[in-house]
Amino acid sequence: MIKYAVVGAGWISQQAFLPGVAQSANSKVSAIVTGDRDKAARLADFYGVGRIVDYDGYDALLGSSDVDAVYIALPNNLHADYAIRAARAGKHVLVEKPLATSEQDALAMITAAREAGVFLMTAYRLHNEPGTVAVLEHIRSGAIGQPLFFQSVFSFQAAAGNHRLKAASWGGPLQDVGVYCVNAARHIFAEEPIEAMAMVNRPSDDPRFREVEASVAALLRFPSGGLAQFVASFGAAAVDTYRVVGTSGDLELDPGFRFETATKLTLRRDGDVRETNFPQIDHFGAQVEYFSDCIATGTPPEADGEEGLADLRALVAIEKAALTGQPQSIASPPRGRHPTPDMVRMISATNRRLVL
């Protein structure tokens, strides 16, 4: 059993990670790190977690044998600090996306993990989900010819007061949900984007968006000529879908991103339409089971720190393009690894979770 400390007991930890670990076969949560001890006590009792510490006790926890790895689900601006401290203490690190808020911080995280001989993984749960991997397998097999265009919408109505609406934590729809669109496009084209253009909308009459944009529309260009368009929004109806158009067909994943719903793939070619409904799995259980397998076997995870850095470079370029109104170049080395069927983990979804 790989023992995890959950760092940050917010919504994603409560509703996704803790229930997911409980569904896995090779992982357990041994500690919760949070500033809200009462909330942590209820979570610990419900999930059978033996240790609760506040943030001041984080380093002491890292120095103990109670933890093999940490899962960091803090606001974006805190990822680097807590990840680097864990790596230097010899603990493996799973970090929610975006990996960091700057390329400098991301590189420091990667360096700390490499020097300590531990794994740093960016939490791309969809890399372990069957529908997402099936999309890539269809494209690799030539099912739609050469992929040319990627189009996506990922939107929902964000609740007022959420930390994702705070500029200080590098919040906003681009960083929170746009990263899914960027990541999907990169693997669909199996290339790194070379240029970004973008526009944003921030309504003046909605107090939620005093610090961040309500919506971001972006365009990425890839070396082969592929184009990726997407809209990410915190102020629209809940939609999560993407479509890839190739030279001889197209495919659509709808739903495509959220963990609460099963994915559905539609493939169209030469007048033939084929639909595949994938089973609902526990995305977070699949992700943690995969990472624990990597730790146990000494196999570097596919979604490593460099994977998170590649998306981060695109996010920064999109943000700058929106700010300046000018196209921005992106420079990332090619990635040799992409999600593959052996990474999928068919972990049953669960409704057993504590709502605080």
mmCIF file of C-alpha atoms in Angstrom:
data_model
loop_
_atom_site.group_PDB
_atom_site.id
_atom_site.type_symbol
_atom_site.label_atom_id
_atom_site.label_comp_id
_atom_site.label_asym_id
_atom_site.label_seq_id
_atom_site.Cartn_x
_atom_site.Cartn_y
_atom_site.Cartn_z
ATOM 1 C CA MET A 1 0.000 0.000 0.000
ATOM 2 C CA ILE A 2 1.309 3.425 -0.949
ATOM 3 C CA LYS A 3 0.489 5.879 1.847
ATOM 4 C CA TYR A 4 -0.616 9.390 0.853
ATOM 5 C CA ALA A 5 -0.921 12.662 2.693
ATOM 6 C CA VAL A 6 -3.709 14.841 1.288
ATOM 7 C CA VAL A 7 -2.521 18.452 1.391
ATOM 8 C CA GLY A 8 -5.550 20.703 1.293
ATOM 9 C CA ALA A 9 -8.996 19.453 2.342
ATOM 10 C CA GLY A 10 -11.116 21.509 -0.051
ATOM 11 C CA TRP A 11 -13.846 20.393 -2.424
ATOM 12 C CA ILE A 12 -11.699 18.351 -4.803
ATOM 13 C CA SER A 13 -10.121 16.397 -1.958
ATOM 14 C CA GLN A 14 -13.447 15.821 -0.226
ATOM 15 C CA GLN A 15 -15.565 14.942 -3.251
ATOM 16 C CA ALA A 16 -13.025 13.276 -5.535
ATOM 17 C CA PHE A 17 -9.615 12.273 -4.199
ATOM 18 C CA LEU A 18 -10.531 10.788 -0.820
ATOM 19 C CA PRO A 19 -13.415 8.696 -2.234
ATOM 20 C CA GLY A 20 -11.200 7.662 -5.155
ATOM 21 C CA VAL A 21 -8.366 6.403 -2.978
ATOM 22 C CA ALA A 22 -10.899 4.352 -1.030
ATOM 23 C CA GLN A 23 -11.776 2.574 -4.303
ATOM 24 C CA SER A 24 -8.177 1.779 -5.250
ATOM 25 C CA ALA A 25 -6.431 -1.509 -4.502
ATOM 26 C CA ASN A 26 -2.938 -0.245 -3.748
ATOM 27 C CA SER A 27 -3.299 3.144 -2.032
ATOM 28 C CA LYS A 28 -4.493 4.645 1.232
ATOM 29 C CA VAL A 29 -4.659 8.076 2.812
ATOM 30 C CA SER A 30 -2.649 8.122 6.015
ATOM 31 C CA ALA A 31 -2.762 11.846 6.794
ATOM 32 C CA ILE A 32 -4.681 15.033 6.037
ATOM 33 C CA VAL A 33 -2.927 18.410 6.060
ATOM 34 C CA THR A 34 -5.293 21.354 6.488
ATOM 35 C CA GLY A 35 -5.941 24.515 8.450
ATOM 36 C CA ASP A 36 -9.472 23.395 9.378
ATOM 37 C CA ARG A 37 -9.052 20.708 12.015
ATOM 38 C CA ASP A 38 -12.770 20.230 12.640
ATOM 39 C CA LYS A 39 -13.442 19.519 8.981
ATOM 40 C CA ALA A 40 -10.411 17.251 8.798
ATOM 41 C CA ALA A 41 -11.582 15.309 11.852
ATOM 42 C CA ARG A 42 -14.891 14.502 10.185
ATOM 43 C CA LEU A 43 -13.141 13.473 6.976
ATOM 44 C CA ALA A 44 -10.603 11.379 8.888
ATOM 45 C CA ASP A 45 -13.343 9.585 10.769
ATOM 46 C CA PHE A 46 -15.348 8.894 7.601
ATOM 47 C CA TYR A 47 -12.375 7.628 5.543
ATOM 48 C CA GLY A 48 -10.375 6.014 8.339
ATOM 49 C CA VAL A 49 -7.427 8.408 8.159
ATOM 50 C CA GLY A 50 -5.140 8.111 11.150
ATOM 51 C CA ARG A 51 -3.349 11.450 11.291
ATOM 52 C CA ILE A 52 -4.319 15.120 10.974
ATOM 53 C CA VAL A 53 -1.784 17.946 10.935
ATOM 54 C CA ASP A 54 -1.974 21.661 10.275
ATOM 55 C CA TYR A 55 0.260 23.385 7.766
ATOM 56 C CA ASP A 56 2.859 24.182 10.410
ATOM 57 C CA GLY A 57 3.245 20.446 10.960
ATOM 58 C CA TYR A 58 3.757 19.615 7.291
ATOM 59 C CA ASP A 59 7.548 19.264 7.419
ATOM 60 C CA ALA A 60 7.414 17.062 10.503
ATOM 61 C CA LEU A 61 4.896 14.833 8.748
ATOM 62 C CA LEU A 62 7.208 14.596 5.734
ATOM 63 C CA GLY A 63 9.977 13.461 8.039
ATOM 64 C CA SER A 64 7.951 10.500 9.279
ATOM 65 C CA SER A 65 7.383 7.039 7.822
ATOM 66 C CA ASP A 66 3.611 7.620 7.789
ATOM 67 C CA VAL A 67 3.737 8.990 4.256
ATOM 68 C CA ASP A 68 5.163 7.700 0.964
ATOM 69 C CA ALA A 69 3.613 10.353 -1.293
ATOM 70 C CA VAL A 70 1.626 13.575 -1.135
ATOM 71 C CA TYR A 71 -1.374 14.769 -3.109
ATOM 72 C CA ILE A 72 -1.341 18.566 -3.354
ATOM 73 C CA ALA A 73 -4.748 20.173 -3.864
ATOM 74 C CA LEU A 74 -3.974 23.704 -2.728
ATOM 75 C CA PRO A 75 -4.536 26.992 -4.596
ATOM 76 C CA ASN A 76 -2.282 27.163 -7.660
ATOM 77 C CA ASN A 77 0.186 29.642 -6.187
ATOM 78 C CA LEU A 78 1.060 27.194 -3.373
ATOM 79 C CA HIS A 79 1.798 24.135 -5.509
ATOM 80 C CA ALA A 80 5.519 24.743 -5.958
ATOM 81 C CA ASP A 81 6.384 25.345 -2.302
ATOM 82 C CA TYR A 82 4.584 22.271 -0.965
ATOM 83 C CA ALA A 83 5.767 20.051 -3.796
ATOM 84 C CA ILE A 84 9.418 21.024 -3.469
ATOM 85 C CA ARG A 85 9.375 20.484 0.301
ATOM 86 C CA ALA A 86 7.861 17.034 -0.161
ATOM 87 C CA ALA A 87 10.356 16.037 -2.853
ATOM 88 C CA ARG A 88 13.313 17.170 -0.768
ATOM 89 C CA ALA A 89 11.974 15.014 2.070
ATOM 90 C CA GLY A 90 12.042 12.004 -0.256
ATOM 91 C CA LYS A 91 8.297 11.780 -0.878
ATOM 92 C CA HIS A 92 6.661 11.225 -4.270
ATOM 93 C CA VAL A 93 4.422 14.086 -5.386
ATOM 94 C CA LEU A 94 1.060 14.202 -7.175
ATOM 95 C CA VAL A 95 0.071 17.817 -7.921
ATOM 96 C CA GLU A 96 -3.229 19.147 -9.191
ATOM 97 C CA LYS A 97 -3.102 21.103 -12.423
ATOM 98 C CA PRO A 98 -1.922 23.575 -13.425
ATOM 99 C CA LEU A 99 1.412 22.340 -12.138
ATOM 100 C CA ALA A 100 2.590 25.805 -11.083
ATOM 101 C CA THR A 101 2.023 29.477 -11.796
ATOM 102 C CA SER A 102 5.291 30.126 -13.636
ATOM 103 C CA GLU A 103 7.781 28.209 -15.729
ATOM 104 C CA GLN A 104 10.474 29.007 -13.161
ATOM 105 C CA ASP A 105 8.483 27.351 -10.359
ATOM 106 C CA ALA A 106 7.635 24.337 -12.510
ATOM 107 C CA LEU A 107 11.292 23.815 -13.391
ATOM 108 C CA ALA A 108 12.226 24.091 -9.699
ATOM 109 C CA MET A 109 9.667 21.372 -8.879
ATOM 110 C CA ILE A 110 11.014 19.110 -11.624
ATOM 111 C CA THR A 111 14.582 19.661 -10.463
ATOM 112 C CA ALA A 112 13.750 18.973 -6.807
ATOM 113 C CA ALA A 113 12.070 15.669 -7.699
ATOM 114 C CA ARG A 114 14.903 14.593 -9.988
ATOM 115 C CA GLU A 115 17.600 15.409 -7.437
ATOM 116 C CA ALA A 116 15.710 13.544 -4.699
ATOM 117 C CA GLY A 117 15.053 10.515 -6.884
ATOM 118 C CA VAL A 118 11.262 10.717 -6.466
ATOM 119 C CA PHE A 119 8.426 10.929 -8.966
ATOM 120 C CA LEU A 120 6.550 14.149 -9.676
ATOM 121 C CA MET A 121 3.231 13.570 -11.448
ATOM 122 C CA THR A 122 0.754 16.156 -12.696
ATOM 123 C CA ALA A 123 -2.806 15.079 -11.887
ATOM 124 C CA TYR A 124 -4.168 14.429 -15.381
ATOM 125 C CA ARG A 125 -6.832 11.926 -14.332
ATOM 126 C CA LEU A 126 -8.194 11.638 -17.892
ATOM 127 C CA HIS A 127 -4.980 9.881 -18.961
ATOM 128 C CA ASN A 128 -6.299 6.882 -17.008
ATOM 129 C CA GLU A 129 -9.896 7.070 -18.353
ATOM 130 C CA PRO A 130 -11.002 4.705 -21.138
ATOM 131 C CA GLY A 131 -12.876 7.167 -23.386
ATOM 132 C CA THR A 132 -10.020 9.651 -23.480
ATOM 133 C CA VAL A 133 -7.493 6.977 -24.375
ATOM 134 C CA ALA A 134 -9.883 5.529 -26.985
ATOM 135 C CA VAL A 135 -9.925 8.892 -28.761
ATOM 136 C CA LEU A 136 -6.144 8.797 -29.059
ATOM 137 C CA GLU A 137 -6.164 5.172 -30.198
ATOM 138 C CA HIS A 138 -8.689 5.979 -32.946
ATOM 139 C CA ILE A 139 -6.538 8.853 -34.150
ATOM 140 C CA ARG A 140 -3.353 6.757 -34.067
ATOM 141 C CA SER A 141 -5.081 4.067 -36.120
ATOM 142 C CA GLY A 142 -6.072 6.576 -38.826
ATOM 143 C CA ALA A 143 -9.805 6.370 -38.107
ATOM 144 C CA ILE A 144 -10.346 10.014 -39.151
ATOM 145 C CA GLY A 145 -7.263 10.435 -41.340
ATOM 146 C CA GLN A 146 -4.920 13.236 -40.332
ATOM 147 C CA PRO A 147 -6.376 15.341 -37.488
ATOM 148 C CA LEU A 148 -6.797 18.940 -38.632
ATOM 149 C CA PHE A 149 -9.079 20.825 -36.251
ATOM 150 C CA PHE A 150 -9.843 20.526 -32.543
ATOM 151 C CA GLN A 151 -12.802 22.400 -31.065
ATOM 152 C CA SER A 152 -13.852 22.367 -27.423
ATOM 153 C CA VAL A 153 -16.065 24.020 -24.826
ATOM 154 C CA PHE A 154 -15.613 23.527 -21.097
ATOM 155 C CA SER A 155 -17.852 25.764 -19.018
ATOM 156 C CA PHE A 156 -19.909 25.973 -15.841
ATOM 157 C CA GLN A 157 -21.198 28.557 -13.391
ATOM 158 C CA ALA A 158 -18.577 29.157 -10.688
ATOM 159 C CA ALA A 159 -19.808 29.840 -7.173
ATOM 160 C CA ALA A 160 -19.010 33.235 -5.690
ATOM 161 C CA GLY A 161 -16.155 33.184 -3.188
ATOM 162 C CA ASN A 162 -14.339 30.207 -4.679
ATOM 163 C CA HIS A 163 -10.536 30.516 -4.596
ATOM 164 C CA ARG A 164 -10.517 29.872 -8.346
ATOM 165 C CA LEU A 165 -11.923 33.384 -8.748
ATOM 166 C CA LYS A 166 -8.909 34.956 -7.025
ATOM 167 C CA ALA A 167 -6.134 36.575 -9.044
ATOM 168 C CA ALA A 168 -3.629 36.037 -6.228
ATOM 169 C CA SER A 169 -3.859 32.255 -6.655
ATOM 170 C CA TRP A 170 -3.690 32.524 -10.471
ATOM 171 C CA GLY A 171 -7.299 31.556 -10.716
ATOM 172 C CA GLY A 172 -9.585 31.805 -13.706
ATOM 173 C CA PRO A 173 -11.279 29.574 -16.265
ATOM 174 C CA LEU A 174 -8.166 29.235 -18.436
ATOM 175 C CA GLN A 175 -6.104 27.778 -15.609
ATOM 176 C CA ASP A 176 -8.891 25.678 -14.105
ATOM 177 C CA VAL A 177 -10.694 24.163 -17.095
ATOM 178 C CA GLY A 178 -8.894 25.526 -20.154
ATOM 179 C CA VAL A 179 -5.934 23.366 -19.186
ATOM 180 C CA TYR A 180 -8.036 20.289 -20.019
ATOM 181 C CA CYS A 181 -8.609 21.588 -23.539
ATOM 182 C CA VAL A 182 -4.917 22.375 -24.025
ATOM 183 C CA ASN A 183 -3.888 18.956 -22.760
ATOM 184 C CA ALA A 184 -6.380 17.118 -24.966
ATOM 185 C CA ALA A 185 -5.276 19.026 -28.078
ATOM 186 C CA ARG A 186 -1.587 18.383 -27.443
ATOM 187 C CA HIS A 187 -2.086 14.631 -27.289
ATOM 188 C CA ILE A 188 -4.558 14.545 -30.179
ATOM 189 C CA PHE A 189 -2.038 16.207 -32.496
ATOM 190 C CA ALA A 190 0.865 14.453 -30.725
ATOM 191 C CA GLU A 191 2.739 17.750 -30.968
ATOM 192 C CA GLU A 192 3.470 20.831 -28.929
ATOM 193 C CA PRO A 193 1.747 24.085 -29.934
ATOM 194 C CA ILE A 194 3.950 26.786 -31.432
ATOM 195 C CA GLU A 195 1.656 29.834 -31.316
ATOM 196 C CA ALA A 196 -1.298 31.150 -29.304
ATOM 197 C CA MET A 197 -3.978 33.783 -29.855
ATOM 198 C CA ALA A 198 -6.749 34.643 -27.403
ATOM 199 C CA MET A 199 -9.553 36.940 -26.302
ATOM 200 C CA VAL A 200 -11.345 37.235 -22.967
ATOM 201 C CA ASN A 201 -14.613 38.515 -21.556
ATOM 202 C CA ARG A 202 -15.087 39.986 -18.094
ATOM 203 C CA PRO A 203 -18.638 41.308 -17.534
ATOM 204 C CA SER A 204 -18.720 44.497 -15.495
ATOM 205 C CA ASP A 205 -22.025 43.673 -13.819
ATOM 206 C CA ASP A 206 -21.025 40.337 -12.261
ATOM 207 C CA PRO A 207 -19.099 40.651 -8.963
ATOM 208 C CA ARG A 208 -17.637 37.141 -9.378
ATOM 209 C CA PHE A 209 -15.353 38.445 -12.091
ATOM 210 C CA ARG A 210 -13.741 41.443 -10.446
ATOM 211 C CA GLU A 211 -10.354 39.681 -10.432
ATOM 212 C CA VAL A 212 -10.502 37.075 -13.200
ATOM 213 C CA GLU A 213 -12.128 36.683 -16.605
ATOM 214 C CA ALA A 214 -15.493 35.021 -17.017
ATOM 215 C CA SER A 215 -14.536 33.426 -20.335
ATOM 216 C CA VAL A 216 -11.448 32.824 -22.445
ATOM 217 C CA ALA A 217 -11.436 31.930 -26.150
ATOM 218 C CA ALA A 218 -8.110 30.625 -27.461
ATOM 219 C CA LEU A 219 -6.552 29.407 -30.685
ATOM 220 C CA LEU A 220 -3.413 27.252 -30.775
ATOM 221 C CA ARG A 221 -1.372 26.446 -33.874
ATOM 222 C CA PHE A 222 0.648 23.227 -34.152
ATOM 223 C CA PRO A 223 3.715 22.452 -36.317
ATOM 224 C CA SER A 224 1.816 20.134 -38.672
ATOM 225 C CA GLY A 225 -0.768 22.840 -39.351
ATOM 226 C CA GLY A 226 -3.308 21.564 -36.838
ATOM 227 C CA LEU A 227 -5.504 24.191 -35.187
ATOM 228 C CA ALA A 228 -7.087 23.951 -31.736
ATOM 229 C CA GLN A 229 -9.900 26.292 -30.708
ATOM 230 C CA PHE A 230 -11.546 26.286 -27.304
ATOM 231 C CA VAL A 231 -13.645 28.352 -24.930
ATOM 232 C CA ALA A 232 -13.264 27.992 -21.161
ATOM 233 C CA SER A 233 -15.783 29.760 -18.955
ATOM 234 C CA PHE A 234 -16.846 30.212 -15.339
ATOM 235 C CA GLY A 235 -20.018 32.069 -16.345
ATOM 236 C CA ALA A 236 -21.959 29.763 -18.675
ATOM 237 C CA ALA A 237 -24.080 26.631 -18.605
ATOM 238 C CA ALA A 238 -22.326 23.361 -17.837
ATOM 239 C CA VAL A 239 -20.826 21.970 -21.063
ATOM 240 C CA ASP A 240 -17.768 19.750 -21.494
ATOM 241 C CA THR A 241 -17.126 18.414 -24.961
ATOM 242 C CA TYR A 242 -14.592 18.319 -27.775
ATOM 243 C CA ARG A 243 -14.573 17.393 -31.445
ATOM 244 C CA VAL A 244 -11.686 16.498 -33.734
ATOM 245 C CA VAL A 245 -12.070 16.858 -37.508
ATOM 246 C CA GLY A 246 -9.666 14.975 -39.731
ATOM 247 C CA THR A 247 -9.099 14.579 -43.448
ATOM 248 C CA SER A 248 -11.549 11.665 -43.721
ATOM 249 C CA GLY A 249 -13.759 11.716 -40.641
ATOM 250 C CA ASP A 250 -14.396 13.248 -37.259
ATOM 251 C CA LEU A 251 -14.900 12.156 -33.685
ATOM 252 C CA GLU A 252 -16.541 13.746 -30.678
ATOM 253 C CA LEU A 253 -16.253 13.066 -26.964
ATOM 254 C CA ASP A 254 -19.325 14.384 -25.134
ATOM 255 C CA PRO A 255 -19.175 14.465 -22.151
ATOM 256 C CA GLY A 256 -15.447 14.793 -22.414
ATOM 257 C CA PHE A 257 -13.807 16.180 -19.278
ATOM 258 C CA ARG A 258 -15.744 16.038 -16.019
ATOM 259 C CA PHE A 259 -15.306 13.154 -13.591
ATOM 260 C CA GLU A 260 -18.966 12.952 -12.551
ATOM 261 C CA THR A 261 -20.202 11.574 -15.886
ATOM 262 C CA ALA A 262 -19.225 8.733 -18.213
ATOM 263 C CA THR A 263 -17.658 9.646 -21.549
ATOM 264 C CA LYS A 264 -19.391 8.989 -24.880
ATOM 265 C CA LEU A 265 -17.489 8.763 -28.161
ATOM 266 C CA THR A 266 -19.085 9.379 -31.572
ATOM 267 C CA LEU A 267 -17.076 8.508 -34.687
ATOM 268 C CA ARG A 268 -18.297 9.682 -38.107
ATOM 269 C CA ARG A 269 -16.767 8.588 -41.398
ATOM 270 C CA ASP A 270 -18.162 8.120 -44.922
ATOM 271 C CA GLY A 271 -21.744 8.470 -43.705
ATOM 272 C CA ASP A 272 -21.259 5.867 -40.984
ATOM 273 C CA VAL A 273 -21.873 6.946 -37.380
ATOM 274 C CA ARG A 274 -20.661 4.788 -34.511
ATOM 275 C CA GLU A 275 -21.269 5.564 -30.843
ATOM 276 C CA THR A 276 -19.427 4.068 -27.889
ATOM 277 C CA ASN A 277 -20.584 4.593 -24.315
ATOM 278 C CA PHE A 278 -17.769 4.019 -21.859
ATOM 279 C CA PRO A 279 -18.402 2.842 -18.303
ATOM 280 C CA GLN A 280 -18.393 5.367 -15.501
ATOM 281 C CA ILE A 281 -15.156 4.904 -13.609
ATOM 282 C CA ASP A 282 -13.697 6.663 -10.597
ATOM 283 C CA HIS A 283 -11.200 8.983 -12.283
ATOM 284 C CA PHE A 284 -9.335 9.758 -9.093
ATOM 285 C CA GLY A 285 -9.196 6.139 -8.009
ATOM 286 C CA ALA A 286 -7.797 5.229 -11.425
ATOM 287 C CA GLN A 287 -5.257 8.027 -11.279
ATOM 288 C CA VAL A 288 -3.955 7.207 -7.814
ATOM 289 C CA GLU A 289 -3.832 3.484 -8.538
ATOM 290 C CA TYR A 290 -1.767 4.194 -11.662
ATOM 291 C CA PHE A 291 0.620 6.494 -9.770
ATOM 292 C CA SER A 292 0.995 3.986 -6.949
ATOM 293 C CA ASP A 293 1.791 1.297 -9.527
ATOM 294 C CA CYS A 294 4.505 3.587 -10.885
ATOM 295 C CA ILE A 295 5.934 4.109 -7.405
ATOM 296 C CA ALA A 296 5.840 0.403 -6.573
ATOM 297 C CA THR A 297 7.526 -0.659 -9.823
ATOM 298 C CA GLY A 298 9.900 2.278 -10.184
ATOM 299 C CA THR A 299 8.309 3.244 -13.520
ATOM 300 C CA PRO A 300 8.249 6.997 -14.264
ATOM 301 C CA PRO A 301 4.667 8.229 -14.764
ATOM 302 C CA GLU A 302 3.639 9.453 -18.210
ATOM 303 C CA ALA A 303 2.065 12.647 -16.849
ATOM 304 C CA ASP A 304 5.275 13.790 -15.198
ATOM 305 C CA GLY A 305 6.440 17.276 -14.331
ATOM 306 C CA GLU A 306 7.472 18.003 -17.912
ATOM 307 C CA GLU A 307 3.921 17.176 -19.019
ATOM 308 C CA GLY A 308 2.560 19.779 -16.622
ATOM 309 C CA LEU A 309 5.214 22.250 -17.757
ATOM 310 C CA ALA A 310 4.213 21.813 -21.413
ATOM 311 C CA ASP A 311 0.630 22.820 -20.633
ATOM 312 C CA LEU A 312 1.822 25.647 -18.409
ATOM 313 C CA ARG A 313 3.837 27.169 -21.262
ATOM 314 C CA ALA A 314 0.710 27.169 -23.423
ATOM 315 C CA LEU A 315 -1.418 28.702 -20.650
ATOM 316 C CA VAL A 316 1.071 31.514 -20.102
ATOM 317 C CA ALA A 317 1.203 32.233 -23.836
ATOM 318 C CA ILE A 318 -2.605 32.295 -24.086
ATOM 319 C CA GLU A 319 -2.835 34.645 -21.115
ATOM 320 C CA LYS A 320 -0.252 37.004 -22.632
ATOM 321 C CA ALA A 321 -1.953 36.868 -26.040
ATOM 322 C CA ALA A 322 -5.246 37.915 -24.456
ATOM 323 C CA LEU A 323 -3.551 40.712 -22.510
ATOM 324 C CA THR A 324 -1.586 42.154 -25.453
ATOM 325 C CA GLY A 325 -3.877 41.319 -28.351
ATOM 326 C CA GLN A 326 -0.861 39.872 -30.157
ATOM 327 C CA PRO A 327 -0.018 36.268 -31.110
ATOM 328 C CA GLN A 328 2.508 34.655 -28.783
ATOM 329 C CA SER A 329 5.055 32.008 -29.675
ATOM 330 C CA ILE A 330 5.403 28.840 -27.578
ATOM 331 C CA ALA A 331 8.590 26.810 -27.303
ATOM 332 C CA SER A 332 8.326 23.321 -25.809
ATOM 333 C CA PRO A 333 10.369 20.253 -26.754
ATOM 334 C CA PRO A 334 8.451 17.337 -28.303
ATOM 335 C CA ARG A 335 6.939 14.832 -25.891
ATOM 336 C CA GLY A 336 7.821 11.207 -26.511
ATOM 337 C CA ARG A 337 5.018 9.764 -24.364
ATOM 338 C CA HIS A 338 1.251 9.943 -24.620
ATOM 339 C CA PRO A 339 -1.587 8.171 -22.766
ATOM 340 C CA THR A 340 -1.858 4.501 -23.768
ATOM 341 C CA PRO A 341 -4.350 1.709 -22.990
ATOM 342 C CA ASP A 342 -2.075 0.125 -20.380
ATOM 343 C CA MET A 343 -2.515 3.276 -18.273
ATOM 344 C CA VAL A 344 -6.300 2.862 -17.994
ATOM 345 C CA ARG A 345 -7.575 1.648 -14.629
ATOM 346 C CA MET A 346 -11.187 0.460 -14.523
ATOM 347 C CA ILE A 347 -11.931 1.513 -10.956
ATOM 348 C CA SER A 348 -15.619 1.396 -10.071
ATOM 349 C CA ALA A 349 -17.193 4.737 -9.239
ATOM 350 C CA THR A 350 -18.638 5.208 -5.776
ATOM 351 C CA ASN A 351 -21.366 7.339 -4.240
ATOM 352 C CA ARG A 352 -19.878 6.948 -0.775
ATOM 353 C CA ARG A 353 -18.534 10.369 0.056
ATOM 354 C CA LEU A 354 -18.866 12.849 2.876
ATOM 355 C CA VAL A 355 -20.433 16.206 1.990
ATOM 356 C CA LEU A 356 -19.243 18.997 4.292
#
